Tab-separated table of N, CA, C and O in Angstrom:
chain	number	residue	atom	x	y	z
A	1	MET	N	-30.618	-19.328	-13.049
A	1	MET	CA	-29.270	-19.108	-13.479
A	1	MET	C	-28.363	-19.038	-12.242
A	1	MET	O	-28.742	-18.476	-11.226
A	2	ASN	N	-27.171	-19.605	-12.346
A	2	ASN	CA	-26.231	-19.551	-11.216
A	2	ASN	C	-24.818	-19.295	-11.729
A	2	ASN	O	-24.594	-19.127	-12.917
A	3	ASN	N	-23.888	-19.293	-10.804
A	3	ASN	CA	-22.511	-18.953	-11.145
A	3	ASN	C	-21.603	-20.180	-11.243
A	3	ASN	O	-20.393	-20.033	-11.271
A	4	ASP	N	-22.172	-21.361	-11.330
A	4	ASP	CA	-21.358	-22.576	-11.377
A	4	ASP	C	-20.498	-22.655	-12.631
A	4	ASP	O	-19.350	-23.120	-12.574
A	5	ASN	N	-21.026	-22.232	-13.766
A	5	ASN	CA	-20.248	-22.301	-15.006
A	5	ASN	C	-19.039	-21.379	-14.964
A	5	ASN	O	-17.943	-21.757	-15.386
A	6	LEU	N	-19.233	-20.182	-14.451
A	6	LEU	CA	-18.111	-19.247	-14.331
A	6	LEU	C	-17.070	-19.789	-13.354
A	6	LEU	O	-15.868	-19.699	-13.600
A	7	PHE	N	-17.544	-20.370	-12.258
A	7	PHE	CA	-16.635	-20.958	-11.276
A	7	PHE	C	-15.807	-22.084	-11.902
A	7	PHE	O	-14.599	-22.168	-11.693
A	8	ALA	N	-16.449	-22.939	-12.687
A	8	ALA	CA	-15.739	-24.040	-13.349
A	8	ALA	C	-14.725	-23.520	-14.360
A	8	ALA	O	-13.605	-24.036	-14.456
A	9	LEU	N	-15.088	-22.488	-15.101
A	9	LEU	CA	-14.173	-21.912	-16.091
A	9	LEU	C	-12.952	-21.288	-15.428
A	9	LEU	O	-11.813	-21.533	-15.842
A	10	VAL	N	-13.181	-20.508	-14.381
A	10	VAL	CA	-12.065	-19.880	-13.676
A	10	VAL	C	-11.196	-20.948	-13.003
A	10	VAL	O	-9.966	-20.870	-13.021
A	11	GLY	N	-11.831	-21.971	-12.425
A	11	GLY	CA	-11.083	-23.064	-11.802
A	11	GLY	C	-10.235	-23.829	-12.806
A	11	GLY	O	-9.106	-24.230	-12.508
A	12	ALA	N	-10.753	-24.017	-14.012
A	12	ALA	CA	-9.983	-24.706	-15.060
A	12	ALA	C	-8.767	-23.881	-15.470
A	12	ALA	O	-7.669	-24.418	-15.642
A	13	GLY	N	-8.964	-22.584	-15.623
A	13	GLY	CA	-7.835	-21.718	-15.956
A	13	GLY	C	-6.786	-21.716	-14.864
A	13	GLY	O	-5.577	-21.743	-15.136
A	14	LEU	N	-7.251	-21.689	-13.624
A	14	LEU	CA	-6.319	-21.742	-12.494
A	14	LEU	C	-5.565	-23.067	-12.473
A	14	LEU	O	-4.366	-23.102	-12.192
A	15	ALA	N	-6.239	-24.154	-12.803
A	15	ALA	CA	-5.589	-25.466	-12.840
A	15	ALA	C	-4.466	-25.497	-13.874
A	15	ALA	O	-3.387	-26.051	-13.614
A	16	VAL	N	-4.701	-24.890	-15.026
A	16	VAL	CA	-3.677	-24.859	-16.074
A	16	VAL	C	-2.453	-24.080	-15.594
A	16	VAL	O	-1.311	-24.543	-15.735
A	17	LEU	N	-2.683	-22.904	-15.009
A	17	LEU	CA	-1.551	-22.113	-14.525
A	17	LEU	C	-0.819	-22.815	-13.391
A	17	LEU	O	0.412	-22.804	-13.331
A	18	LEU	N	-1.554	-23.430	-12.481
A	18	LEU	CA	-0.906	-24.085	-11.346
A	18	LEU	C	-0.153	-25.349	-11.756
A	18	LEU	O	0.823	-25.720	-11.103
A	19	ALA	N	-0.581	-25.992	-12.846
A	19	ALA	CA	0.199	-27.118	-13.361
A	19	ALA	C	1.573	-26.638	-13.805
A	19	ALA	O	2.586	-27.296	-13.559
A	20	GLY	N	1.609	-25.477	-14.450
A	20	GLY	CA	2.900	-24.894	-14.833
A	20	GLY	C	3.723	-24.492	-13.631
A	20	GLY	O	4.938	-24.708	-13.590
A	21	VAL	N	3.088	-23.904	-12.626
A	21	VAL	CA	3.798	-23.509	-11.404
A	21	VAL	C	4.404	-24.735	-10.733
A	21	VAL	O	5.563	-24.723	-10.306
A	22	ALA	N	3.644	-25.803	-10.646
A	22	ALA	CA	4.132	-27.026	-9.995
A	22	ALA	C	5.295	-27.652	-10.765
A	22	ALA	O	6.134	-28.329	-10.173
A	23	ARG	N	5.357	-27.395	-12.057
A	23	ARG	CA	6.464	-27.926	-12.870
A	23	ARG	C	7.657	-26.995	-12.894
A	23	ARG	O	8.657	-27.286	-13.541
A	24	GLY	N	7.536	-25.823	-12.213
A	24	GLY	CA	8.677	-24.938	-12.111
A	24	GLY	C	8.586	-23.660	-12.911
A	24	GLY	O	9.567	-22.922	-12.996
A	25	ARG	N	7.468	-23.387	-13.527
A	25	ARG	CA	7.324	-22.134	-14.287
A	25	ARG	C	7.313	-20.977	-13.298
A	25	ARG	O	6.434	-20.857	-12.478
A	26	ARG	N	8.323	-20.113	-13.401
A	26	ARG	CA	8.498	-19.032	-12.431
A	26	ARG	C	8.597	-17.689	-13.125
A	26	ARG	O	9.661	-17.123	-13.236
A	27	THR	N	7.487	-17.195	-13.631
A	27	THR	CA	7.481	-15.872	-14.229
A	27	THR	C	6.510	-14.976	-13.468
A	27	THR	O	5.564	-15.459	-12.849
A	28	ARG	N	6.755	-13.701	-13.524
A	28	ARG	CA	5.875	-12.744	-12.853
A	28	ARG	C	4.485	-12.765	-13.475
A	28	ARG	O	3.482	-12.622	-12.784
A	29	ALA	N	4.422	-12.971	-14.793
A	29	ALA	CA	3.124	-13.031	-15.472
A	29	ALA	C	2.296	-14.215	-14.969
A	29	ALA	O	1.074	-14.102	-14.808
A	30	THR	N	2.947	-15.331	-14.719
A	30	THR	CA	2.238	-16.487	-14.181
A	30	THR	C	1.713	-16.194	-12.783
A	30	THR	O	0.567	-16.523	-12.461
A	31	ASP	N	2.537	-15.555	-11.955
A	31	ASP	CA	2.105	-15.219	-10.596
A	31	ASP	C	0.911	-14.269	-10.618
A	31	ASP	O	-0.043	-14.451	-9.862
A	32	VAL	N	0.952	-13.277	-11.491
A	32	VAL	CA	-0.166	-12.339	-11.606
A	32	VAL	C	-1.403	-13.053	-12.147
A	32	VAL	O	-2.519	-12.832	-11.663
A	33	GLY	N	-1.221	-13.938	-13.113
A	33	GLY	CA	-2.346	-14.707	-13.651
A	33	GLY	C	-3.000	-15.588	-12.603
A	33	GLY	O	-4.233	-15.669	-12.523
A	34	VAL	N	-2.183	-16.230	-11.785
A	34	VAL	CA	-2.725	-17.038	-10.687
A	34	VAL	C	-3.523	-16.150	-9.736
A	34	VAL	O	-4.630	-16.498	-9.321
A	35	GLY	N	-2.988	-14.985	-9.427
A	35	GLY	CA	-3.688	-14.065	-8.534
A	35	GLY	C	-5.004	-13.576	-9.105
A	35	GLY	O	-6.014	-13.509	-8.401
A	36	VAL	N	-5.016	-13.233	-10.386
A	36	VAL	CA	-6.248	-12.757	-11.023
A	36	VAL	C	-7.310	-13.846	-11.025
A	36	VAL	O	-8.467	-13.612	-10.656
A	37	LEU	N	-6.933	-15.054	-11.431
A	37	LEU	CA	-7.916	-16.135	-11.482
A	37	LEU	C	-8.387	-16.545	-10.091
A	37	LEU	O	-9.567	-16.839	-9.896
A	38	LEU	N	-7.484	-16.549	-9.127
A	38	LEU	CA	-7.897	-16.858	-7.752
A	38	LEU	C	-8.841	-15.778	-7.238
A	38	LEU	O	-9.859	-16.090	-6.612
A	39	GLY	N	-8.545	-14.512	-7.513
A	39	GLY	CA	-9.418	-13.428	-7.095
A	39	GLY	C	-10.797	-13.517	-7.740
A	39	GLY	O	-11.821	-13.311	-7.084
A	40	LEU	N	-10.842	-13.836	-9.028
A	40	LEU	CA	-12.128	-13.996	-9.705
A	40	LEU	C	-12.915	-15.166	-9.129
A	40	LEU	O	-14.135	-15.090	-8.971
A	41	ALA	N	-12.215	-16.243	-8.812
A	41	ALA	CA	-12.893	-17.389	-8.206
A	41	ALA	C	-13.473	-17.008	-6.839
A	41	ALA	O	-14.595	-17.396	-6.505
A	42	LEU	N	-12.726	-16.239	-6.071
A	42	LEU	CA	-13.213	-15.818	-4.753
A	42	LEU	C	-14.426	-14.899	-4.874
A	42	LEU	O	-15.273	-14.880	-3.975
A	43	LEU	N	-14.512	-14.135	-5.932
A	43	LEU	CA	-15.698	-13.314	-6.163
A	43	LEU	C	-16.888	-14.130	-6.640
A	43	LEU	O	-18.029	-13.737	-6.457
A	44	THR	N	-16.612	-15.267	-7.270
A	44	THR	CA	-17.660	-16.063	-7.886
A	44	THR	C	-18.414	-16.928	-6.886
A	44	THR	O	-19.635	-16.984	-6.911
A	45	LYS	N	-17.686	-17.600	-5.998
A	45	LYS	CA	-18.320	-18.581	-5.120
A	45	LYS	C	-17.489	-18.729	-3.851
A	45	LYS	O	-16.268	-18.687	-3.890
A	46	ALA	N	-18.158	-18.920	-2.729
A	46	ALA	CA	-17.457	-19.095	-1.457
A	46	ALA	C	-16.630	-20.377	-1.454
A	46	ALA	O	-15.603	-20.463	-0.776
A	47	PHE	N	-17.046	-21.358	-2.225
A	47	PHE	CA	-16.322	-22.626	-2.309
A	47	PHE	C	-14.907	-22.430	-2.863
A	47	PHE	O	-14.047	-23.287	-2.722
A	48	ALA	N	-14.634	-21.282	-3.470
A	48	ALA	CA	-13.312	-20.997	-4.027
A	48	ALA	C	-12.244	-20.899	-2.948
A	48	ALA	O	-11.055	-20.921	-3.268
A	49	ALA	N	-12.638	-20.810	-1.703
A	49	ALA	CA	-11.651	-20.783	-0.620
A	49	ALA	C	-10.797	-22.046	-0.633
A	49	ALA	O	-9.658	-22.031	-0.164
A	50	MET	N	-11.315	-23.116	-1.201
A	50	MET	CA	-10.532	-24.346	-1.287
A	50	MET	C	-9.373	-24.224	-2.269
A	50	MET	O	-8.444	-25.007	-2.231
A	51	PHE	N	-9.398	-23.222	-3.132
A	51	PHE	CA	-8.301	-23.014	-4.075
A	51	PHE	C	-7.056	-22.447	-3.399
A	51	PHE	O	-5.952	-22.602	-3.916
A	52	VAL	N	-7.212	-21.783	-2.270
A	52	VAL	CA	-6.068	-21.142	-1.606
A	52	VAL	C	-5.003	-22.174	-1.212
A	52	VAL	O	-3.832	-22.012	-1.568
A	53	PRO	N	-5.359	-23.264	-0.507
A	53	PRO	CA	-4.320	-24.264	-0.218
A	53	PRO	C	-3.761	-24.923	-1.478
A	53	PRO	O	-2.589	-25.287	-1.528
A	54	TRP	N	-4.586	-25.041	-2.494
A	54	TRP	CA	-4.151	-25.615	-3.765
A	54	TRP	C	-3.043	-24.755	-4.381
A	54	TRP	O	-2.054	-25.278	-4.883
A	55	VAL	N	-3.193	-23.441	-4.307
A	55	VAL	CA	-2.173	-22.520	-4.819
A	55	VAL	C	-0.881	-22.664	-4.022
A	55	VAL	O	0.211	-22.763	-4.592
A	56	VAL	N	-0.986	-22.706	-2.709
A	56	VAL	CA	0.201	-22.836	-1.855
A	56	VAL	C	0.926	-24.146	-2.148
A	56	VAL	O	2.153	-24.166	-2.293
A	57	ILE	N	0.186	-25.219	-2.264
A	57	ILE	CA	0.794	-26.529	-2.547
A	57	ILE	C	1.494	-26.519	-3.907
A	57	ILE	O	2.606	-27.042	-4.046
A	58	ALA	N	0.883	-25.916	-4.916
A	58	ALA	CA	1.505	-25.866	-6.250
A	58	ALA	C	2.825	-25.107	-6.202
A	58	ALA	O	3.819	-25.545	-6.798
A	59	TYR	N	2.866	-23.983	-5.484
A	59	TYR	CA	4.116	-23.230	-5.379
A	59	TYR	C	5.177	-24.006	-4.602
A	59	TYR	O	6.359	-23.975	-4.954
A	60	LEU	N	4.777	-24.716	-3.573
A	60	LEU	CA	5.749	-25.512	-2.811
A	60	LEU	C	6.285	-26.688	-3.626
A	60	LEU	O	7.470	-27.002	-3.561
A	61	VAL	N	5.413	-27.327	-4.398
A	61	VAL	CA	5.858	-28.429	-5.266
A	61	VAL	C	6.810	-27.896	-6.332
A	61	VAL	O	7.847	-28.511	-6.621
A	62	GLY	N	6.490	-26.742	-6.913
A	62	GLY	CA	7.375	-26.145	-7.911
A	62	GLY	C	8.727	-25.792	-7.335
A	62	GLY	O	9.761	-25.964	-7.980
A	63	TRP	N	8.732	-25.301	-6.103
A	63	TRP	CA	10.003	-24.975	-5.450
A	63	TRP	C	10.799	-26.240	-5.176
A	63	TRP	O	12.009	-26.289	-5.405
A	64	ARG	N	10.126	-27.271	-4.725
A	64	ARG	CA	10.832	-28.522	-4.443
A	64	ARG	C	11.378	-29.145	-5.727
A	64	ARG	O	12.450	-29.758	-5.724
A	65	THR	N	10.652	-28.972	-6.813
A	65	THR	CA	11.094	-29.534	-8.094
A	65	THR	C	12.334	-28.832	-8.617
A	65	THR	O	13.274	-29.475	-9.073
A	66	THR	N	12.358	-27.503	-8.554
A	66	THR	CA	13.448	-26.753	-9.171
A	66	THR	C	14.501	-26.268	-8.188
A	66	THR	O	15.642	-26.060	-8.566
A	67	ARG	N	14.119	-26.038	-6.955
A	67	ARG	CA	15.008	-25.472	-5.920
A	67	ARG	C	15.664	-24.179	-6.382
A	67	ARG	O	16.761	-23.837	-5.979
A	68	ALA	N	14.970	-23.457	-7.284
A	68	ALA	CA	15.535	-22.227	-7.842
A	68	ALA	C	15.564	-21.112	-6.803
A	68	ALA	O	16.620	-20.649	-6.422
A	69	ARG	N	14.431	-20.695	-6.367
A	69	ARG	CA	14.349	-19.660	-5.343
A	69	ARG	C	13.138	-19.965	-4.482
A	69	ARG	O	12.224	-20.679	-4.886
A	70	ARG	N	13.122	-19.399	-3.315
A	70	ARG	CA	12.011	-19.663	-2.405
A	70	ARG	C	10.714	-19.107	-2.983
A	70	ARG	O	10.712	-18.055	-3.607
A	71	PRO	N	9.618	-19.804	-2.740
A	71	PRO	CA	8.357	-19.377	-3.348
A	71	PRO	C	7.645	-18.261	-2.590
A	71	PRO	O	6.505	-17.942	-2.904
A	72	VAL	N	8.293	-17.643	-1.631
A	72	VAL	CA	7.630	-16.631	-0.813
A	72	VAL	C	7.223	-15.424	-1.654
A	72	VAL	O	6.080	-14.962	-1.589
A	73	VAL	N	8.131	-14.899	-2.456
A	73	VAL	CA	7.818	-13.715	-3.263
A	73	VAL	C	6.757	-14.030	-4.321
A	73	VAL	O	5.774	-13.282	-4.440
A	74	PRO	N	6.878	-15.114	-5.094
A	74	PRO	CA	5.814	-15.412	-6.065
A	74	PRO	C	4.451	-15.646	-5.405
A	74	PRO	O	3.432	-15.184	-5.919
A	75	MET	N	4.428	-16.332	-4.260
A	75	MET	CA	3.160	-16.528	-3.561
A	75	MET	C	2.610	-15.208	-3.042
A	75	MET	O	1.399	-14.983	-3.047
A	76	ALA	N	3.494	-14.313	-2.593
A	76	ALA	CA	3.052	-13.008	-2.110
A	76	ALA	C	2.463	-12.177	-3.253
A	76	ALA	O	1.458	-11.485	-3.062
A	77	VAL	N	3.069	-12.258	-4.433
A	77	VAL	CA	2.538	-11.538	-5.596
A	77	VAL	C	1.154	-12.080	-5.949
A	77	VAL	O	0.192	-11.318	-6.125
A	78	ALA	N	1.038	-13.395	-6.052
A	78	ALA	CA	-0.254	-14.009	-6.372
A	78	ALA	C	-1.293	-13.677	-5.304
A	78	ALA	O	-2.446	-13.364	-5.615
A	79	GLY	N	-0.906	-13.721	-4.048
A	79	GLY	CA	-1.831	-13.418	-2.957
A	79	GLY	C	-2.272	-11.966	-2.955
A	79	GLY	O	-3.444	-11.662	-2.721
A	80	ALA	N	-1.346	-11.045	-3.222
A	80	ALA	CA	-1.698	-9.622	-3.249
A	80	ALA	C	-2.651	-9.316	-4.398
A	80	ALA	O	-3.619	-8.561	-4.230
A	81	VAL	N	-2.399	-9.915	-5.556
A	81	VAL	CA	-3.291	-9.705	-6.696
A	81	VAL	C	-4.663	-10.309	-6.410
A	81	VAL	O	-5.698	-9.688	-6.681
A	82	ALA	N	-4.692	-11.520	-5.839
A	82	ALA	CA	-5.969	-12.156	-5.500
A	82	ALA	C	-6.740	-11.328	-4.477
A	82	ALA	O	-7.965	-11.183	-4.573
A	83	LEU	N	-6.033	-10.763	-3.518
A	83	LEU	CA	-6.682	-9.911	-2.515
A	83	LEU	C	-7.258	-8.655	-3.160
A	83	LEU	O	-8.376	-8.238	-2.851
A	84	ALA	N	-6.517	-8.068	-4.090
A	84	ALA	CA	-7.004	-6.868	-4.770
A	84	ALA	C	-8.196	-7.167	-5.677
A	84	ALA	O	-9.130	-6.374	-5.766
A	85	VAL	N	-8.181	-8.322	-6.342
A	85	VAL	CA	-9.249	-8.658	-7.282
A	85	VAL	C	-10.490	-9.176	-6.562
A	85	VAL	O	-11.608	-8.731	-6.840
A	86	GLY	N	-10.340	-10.111	-5.651
A	86	GLY	CA	-11.514	-10.739	-5.054
A	86	GLY	C	-11.532	-10.851	-3.555
A	86	GLY	O	-12.580	-11.087	-2.964
A	87	GLY	N	-10.396	-10.681	-2.917
A	87	GLY	CA	-10.353	-10.825	-1.468
A	87	GLY	C	-10.966	-9.664	-0.719
A	87	GLY	O	-11.372	-9.801	0.435
A	88	TRP	N	-11.068	-8.507	-1.373
A	88	TRP	CA	-11.655	-7.332	-0.725
A	88	TRP	C	-13.077	-7.615	-0.275
A	88	TRP	O	-13.514	-7.131	0.761
A	89	TRP	N	-13.823	-8.418	-1.040
A	89	TRP	CA	-15.211	-8.714	-0.690
A	89	TRP	C	-15.271	-9.516	0.616
A	89	TRP	O	-16.110	-9.263	1.474
A	90	TRP	N	-14.370	-10.477	0.749
A	90	TRP	CA	-14.314	-11.291	1.960
A	90	TRP	C	-13.945	-10.417	3.159
A	90	TRP	O	-14.530	-10.555	4.237
A	91	LEU	N	-12.952	-9.542	2.987
A	91	LEU	CA	-12.552	-8.656	4.079
A	91	LEU	C	-13.659	-7.678	4.458
A	91	LEU	O	-13.889	-7.420	5.641
A	92	ALA	N	-14.354	-7.148	3.469
A	92	ALA	CA	-15.463	-6.232	3.751
A	92	ALA	C	-16.564	-6.945	4.532
A	92	ALA	O	-17.137	-6.374	5.468
A	93	ASN	N	-16.870	-8.181	4.167
A	93	ASN	CA	-17.858	-8.961	4.923
A	93	ASN	C	-17.393	-9.193	6.353
A	93	ASN	O	-18.192	-9.127	7.293
A	94	TRP	N	-16.126	-9.482	6.503
A	94	TRP	CA	-15.592	-9.748	7.835
A	94	TRP	C	-15.727	-8.511	8.726
A	94	TRP	O	-16.117	-8.606	9.889
A	95	VAL	N	-15.422	-7.353	8.164
A	95	VAL	CA	-15.541	-6.114	8.929
A	95	VAL	C	-17.008	-5.781	9.204
A	95	VAL	O	-17.389	-5.438	10.318
A	96	ARG	N	-17.852	-5.887	8.186
A	96	ARG	CA	-19.251	-5.496	8.299
A	96	ARG	C	-20.089	-6.501	9.086
A	96	ARG	O	-20.891	-6.134	9.932
A	97	GLU	N	-19.905	-7.803	8.822
A	97	GLU	CA	-20.760	-8.834	9.406
A	97	GLU	C	-20.108	-9.612	10.547
A	97	GLU	O	-20.777	-10.379	11.226
A	98	GLY	N	-18.797	-9.486	10.702
A	98	GLY	CA	-18.104	-10.229	11.739
A	98	GLY	C	-17.663	-11.614	11.301
A	98	GLY	O	-17.110	-12.376	12.089
A	99	GLU	N	-17.907	-11.972	10.061
A	99	GLU	CA	-17.475	-13.253	9.490
A	99	GLU	C	-17.286	-13.075	7.990
A	99	GLU	O	-17.943	-12.237	7.375
A	100	PRO	N	-16.395	-13.864	7.379
A	100	PRO	CA	-16.092	-13.636	5.958
A	100	PRO	C	-17.229	-14.002	5.008
A	100	PRO	O	-17.366	-13.415	3.953
A	101	VAL	N	-18.049	-14.977	5.378
A	101	VAL	CA	-19.148	-15.406	4.519
A	101	VAL	C	-20.403	-15.490	5.372
A	101	VAL	O	-20.399	-16.124	6.425
A	102	THR	N	-21.459	-14.871	4.899
A	102	THR	CA	-22.730	-14.965	5.613
A	102	THR	C	-23.676	-15.841	4.819
A	102	THR	O	-23.770	-15.733	3.591
A	103	LEU	N	-24.348	-16.716	5.507
A	103	LEU	CA	-25.298	-17.609	4.859
A	103	LEU	C	-26.672	-16.963	4.864
A	103	LEU	O	-27.042	-16.307	5.837
A	104	PRO	N	-27.445	-17.169	3.806
A	104	PRO	CA	-28.778	-16.586	3.785
A	104	PRO	C	-29.697	-17.265	4.794
A	104	PRO	O	-29.509	-18.436	5.137
A	105	ALA	N	-30.664	-16.525	5.263
A	105	ALA	CA	-31.633	-17.090	6.206
A	105	ALA	C	-32.469	-18.141	5.488
A	105	ALA	O	-32.842	-17.979	4.327
A	106	THR	N	-32.760	-19.226	6.177
A	106	THR	CA	-33.491	-20.326	5.551
A	106	THR	C	-34.982	-20.190	5.718
A	106	THR	O	-35.732	-20.918	5.118
A	107	GLY	N	-35.434	-19.308	6.566
A	107	GLY	CA	-36.867	-19.117	6.729
A	107	GLY	C	-37.524	-20.159	7.588
A	107	GLY	O	-38.690	-20.471	7.423
A	108	GLY	N	-36.779	-20.746	8.519
A	108	GLY	CA	-37.405	-21.673	9.450
A	108	GLY	C	-37.251	-23.140	9.123
A	108	GLY	O	-37.935	-23.972	9.670
A	109	GLY	N	-36.410	-23.473	8.202
A	109	GLY	CA	-36.160	-24.891	7.929
A	109	GLY	C	-36.880	-25.376	6.687
A	109	GLY	O	-37.508	-24.623	5.959
A	110	MET	N	-36.820	-26.682	6.493
A	110	MET	CA	-37.427	-27.290	5.297
A	110	MET	C	-38.932	-27.419	5.480
A	110	MET	O	-39.425	-27.607	6.565
A	111	ARG	N	-39.632	-27.353	4.389
A	111	ARG	CA	-41.098	-27.507	4.423
A	111	ARG	C	-41.519	-28.667	3.579
A	111	ARG	O	-40.988	-29.014	2.634
């Protein structure tokens, strides 16, 4: 059993929210939802780090589309929620191990 299915589900939910963000949806609930799903993805798999630039790009595209307000505050809300939900694990690893993600020992290579 692995966590790939959960990662795919959380990534799909994040994709739906970020499609709205890129089209200009600017609500606090959307920002919190993006943060929660990003945080859950970060708890699920290390590969979720690739979602961080995706979130930034979606907010920048949404800002360019609407020119309503700068995306700094919405991105900060999403980032703070993501840090509270799932980023704490990465920070704890960084403090404890000296790096955000530690790879398991391979036991001497392939056999």
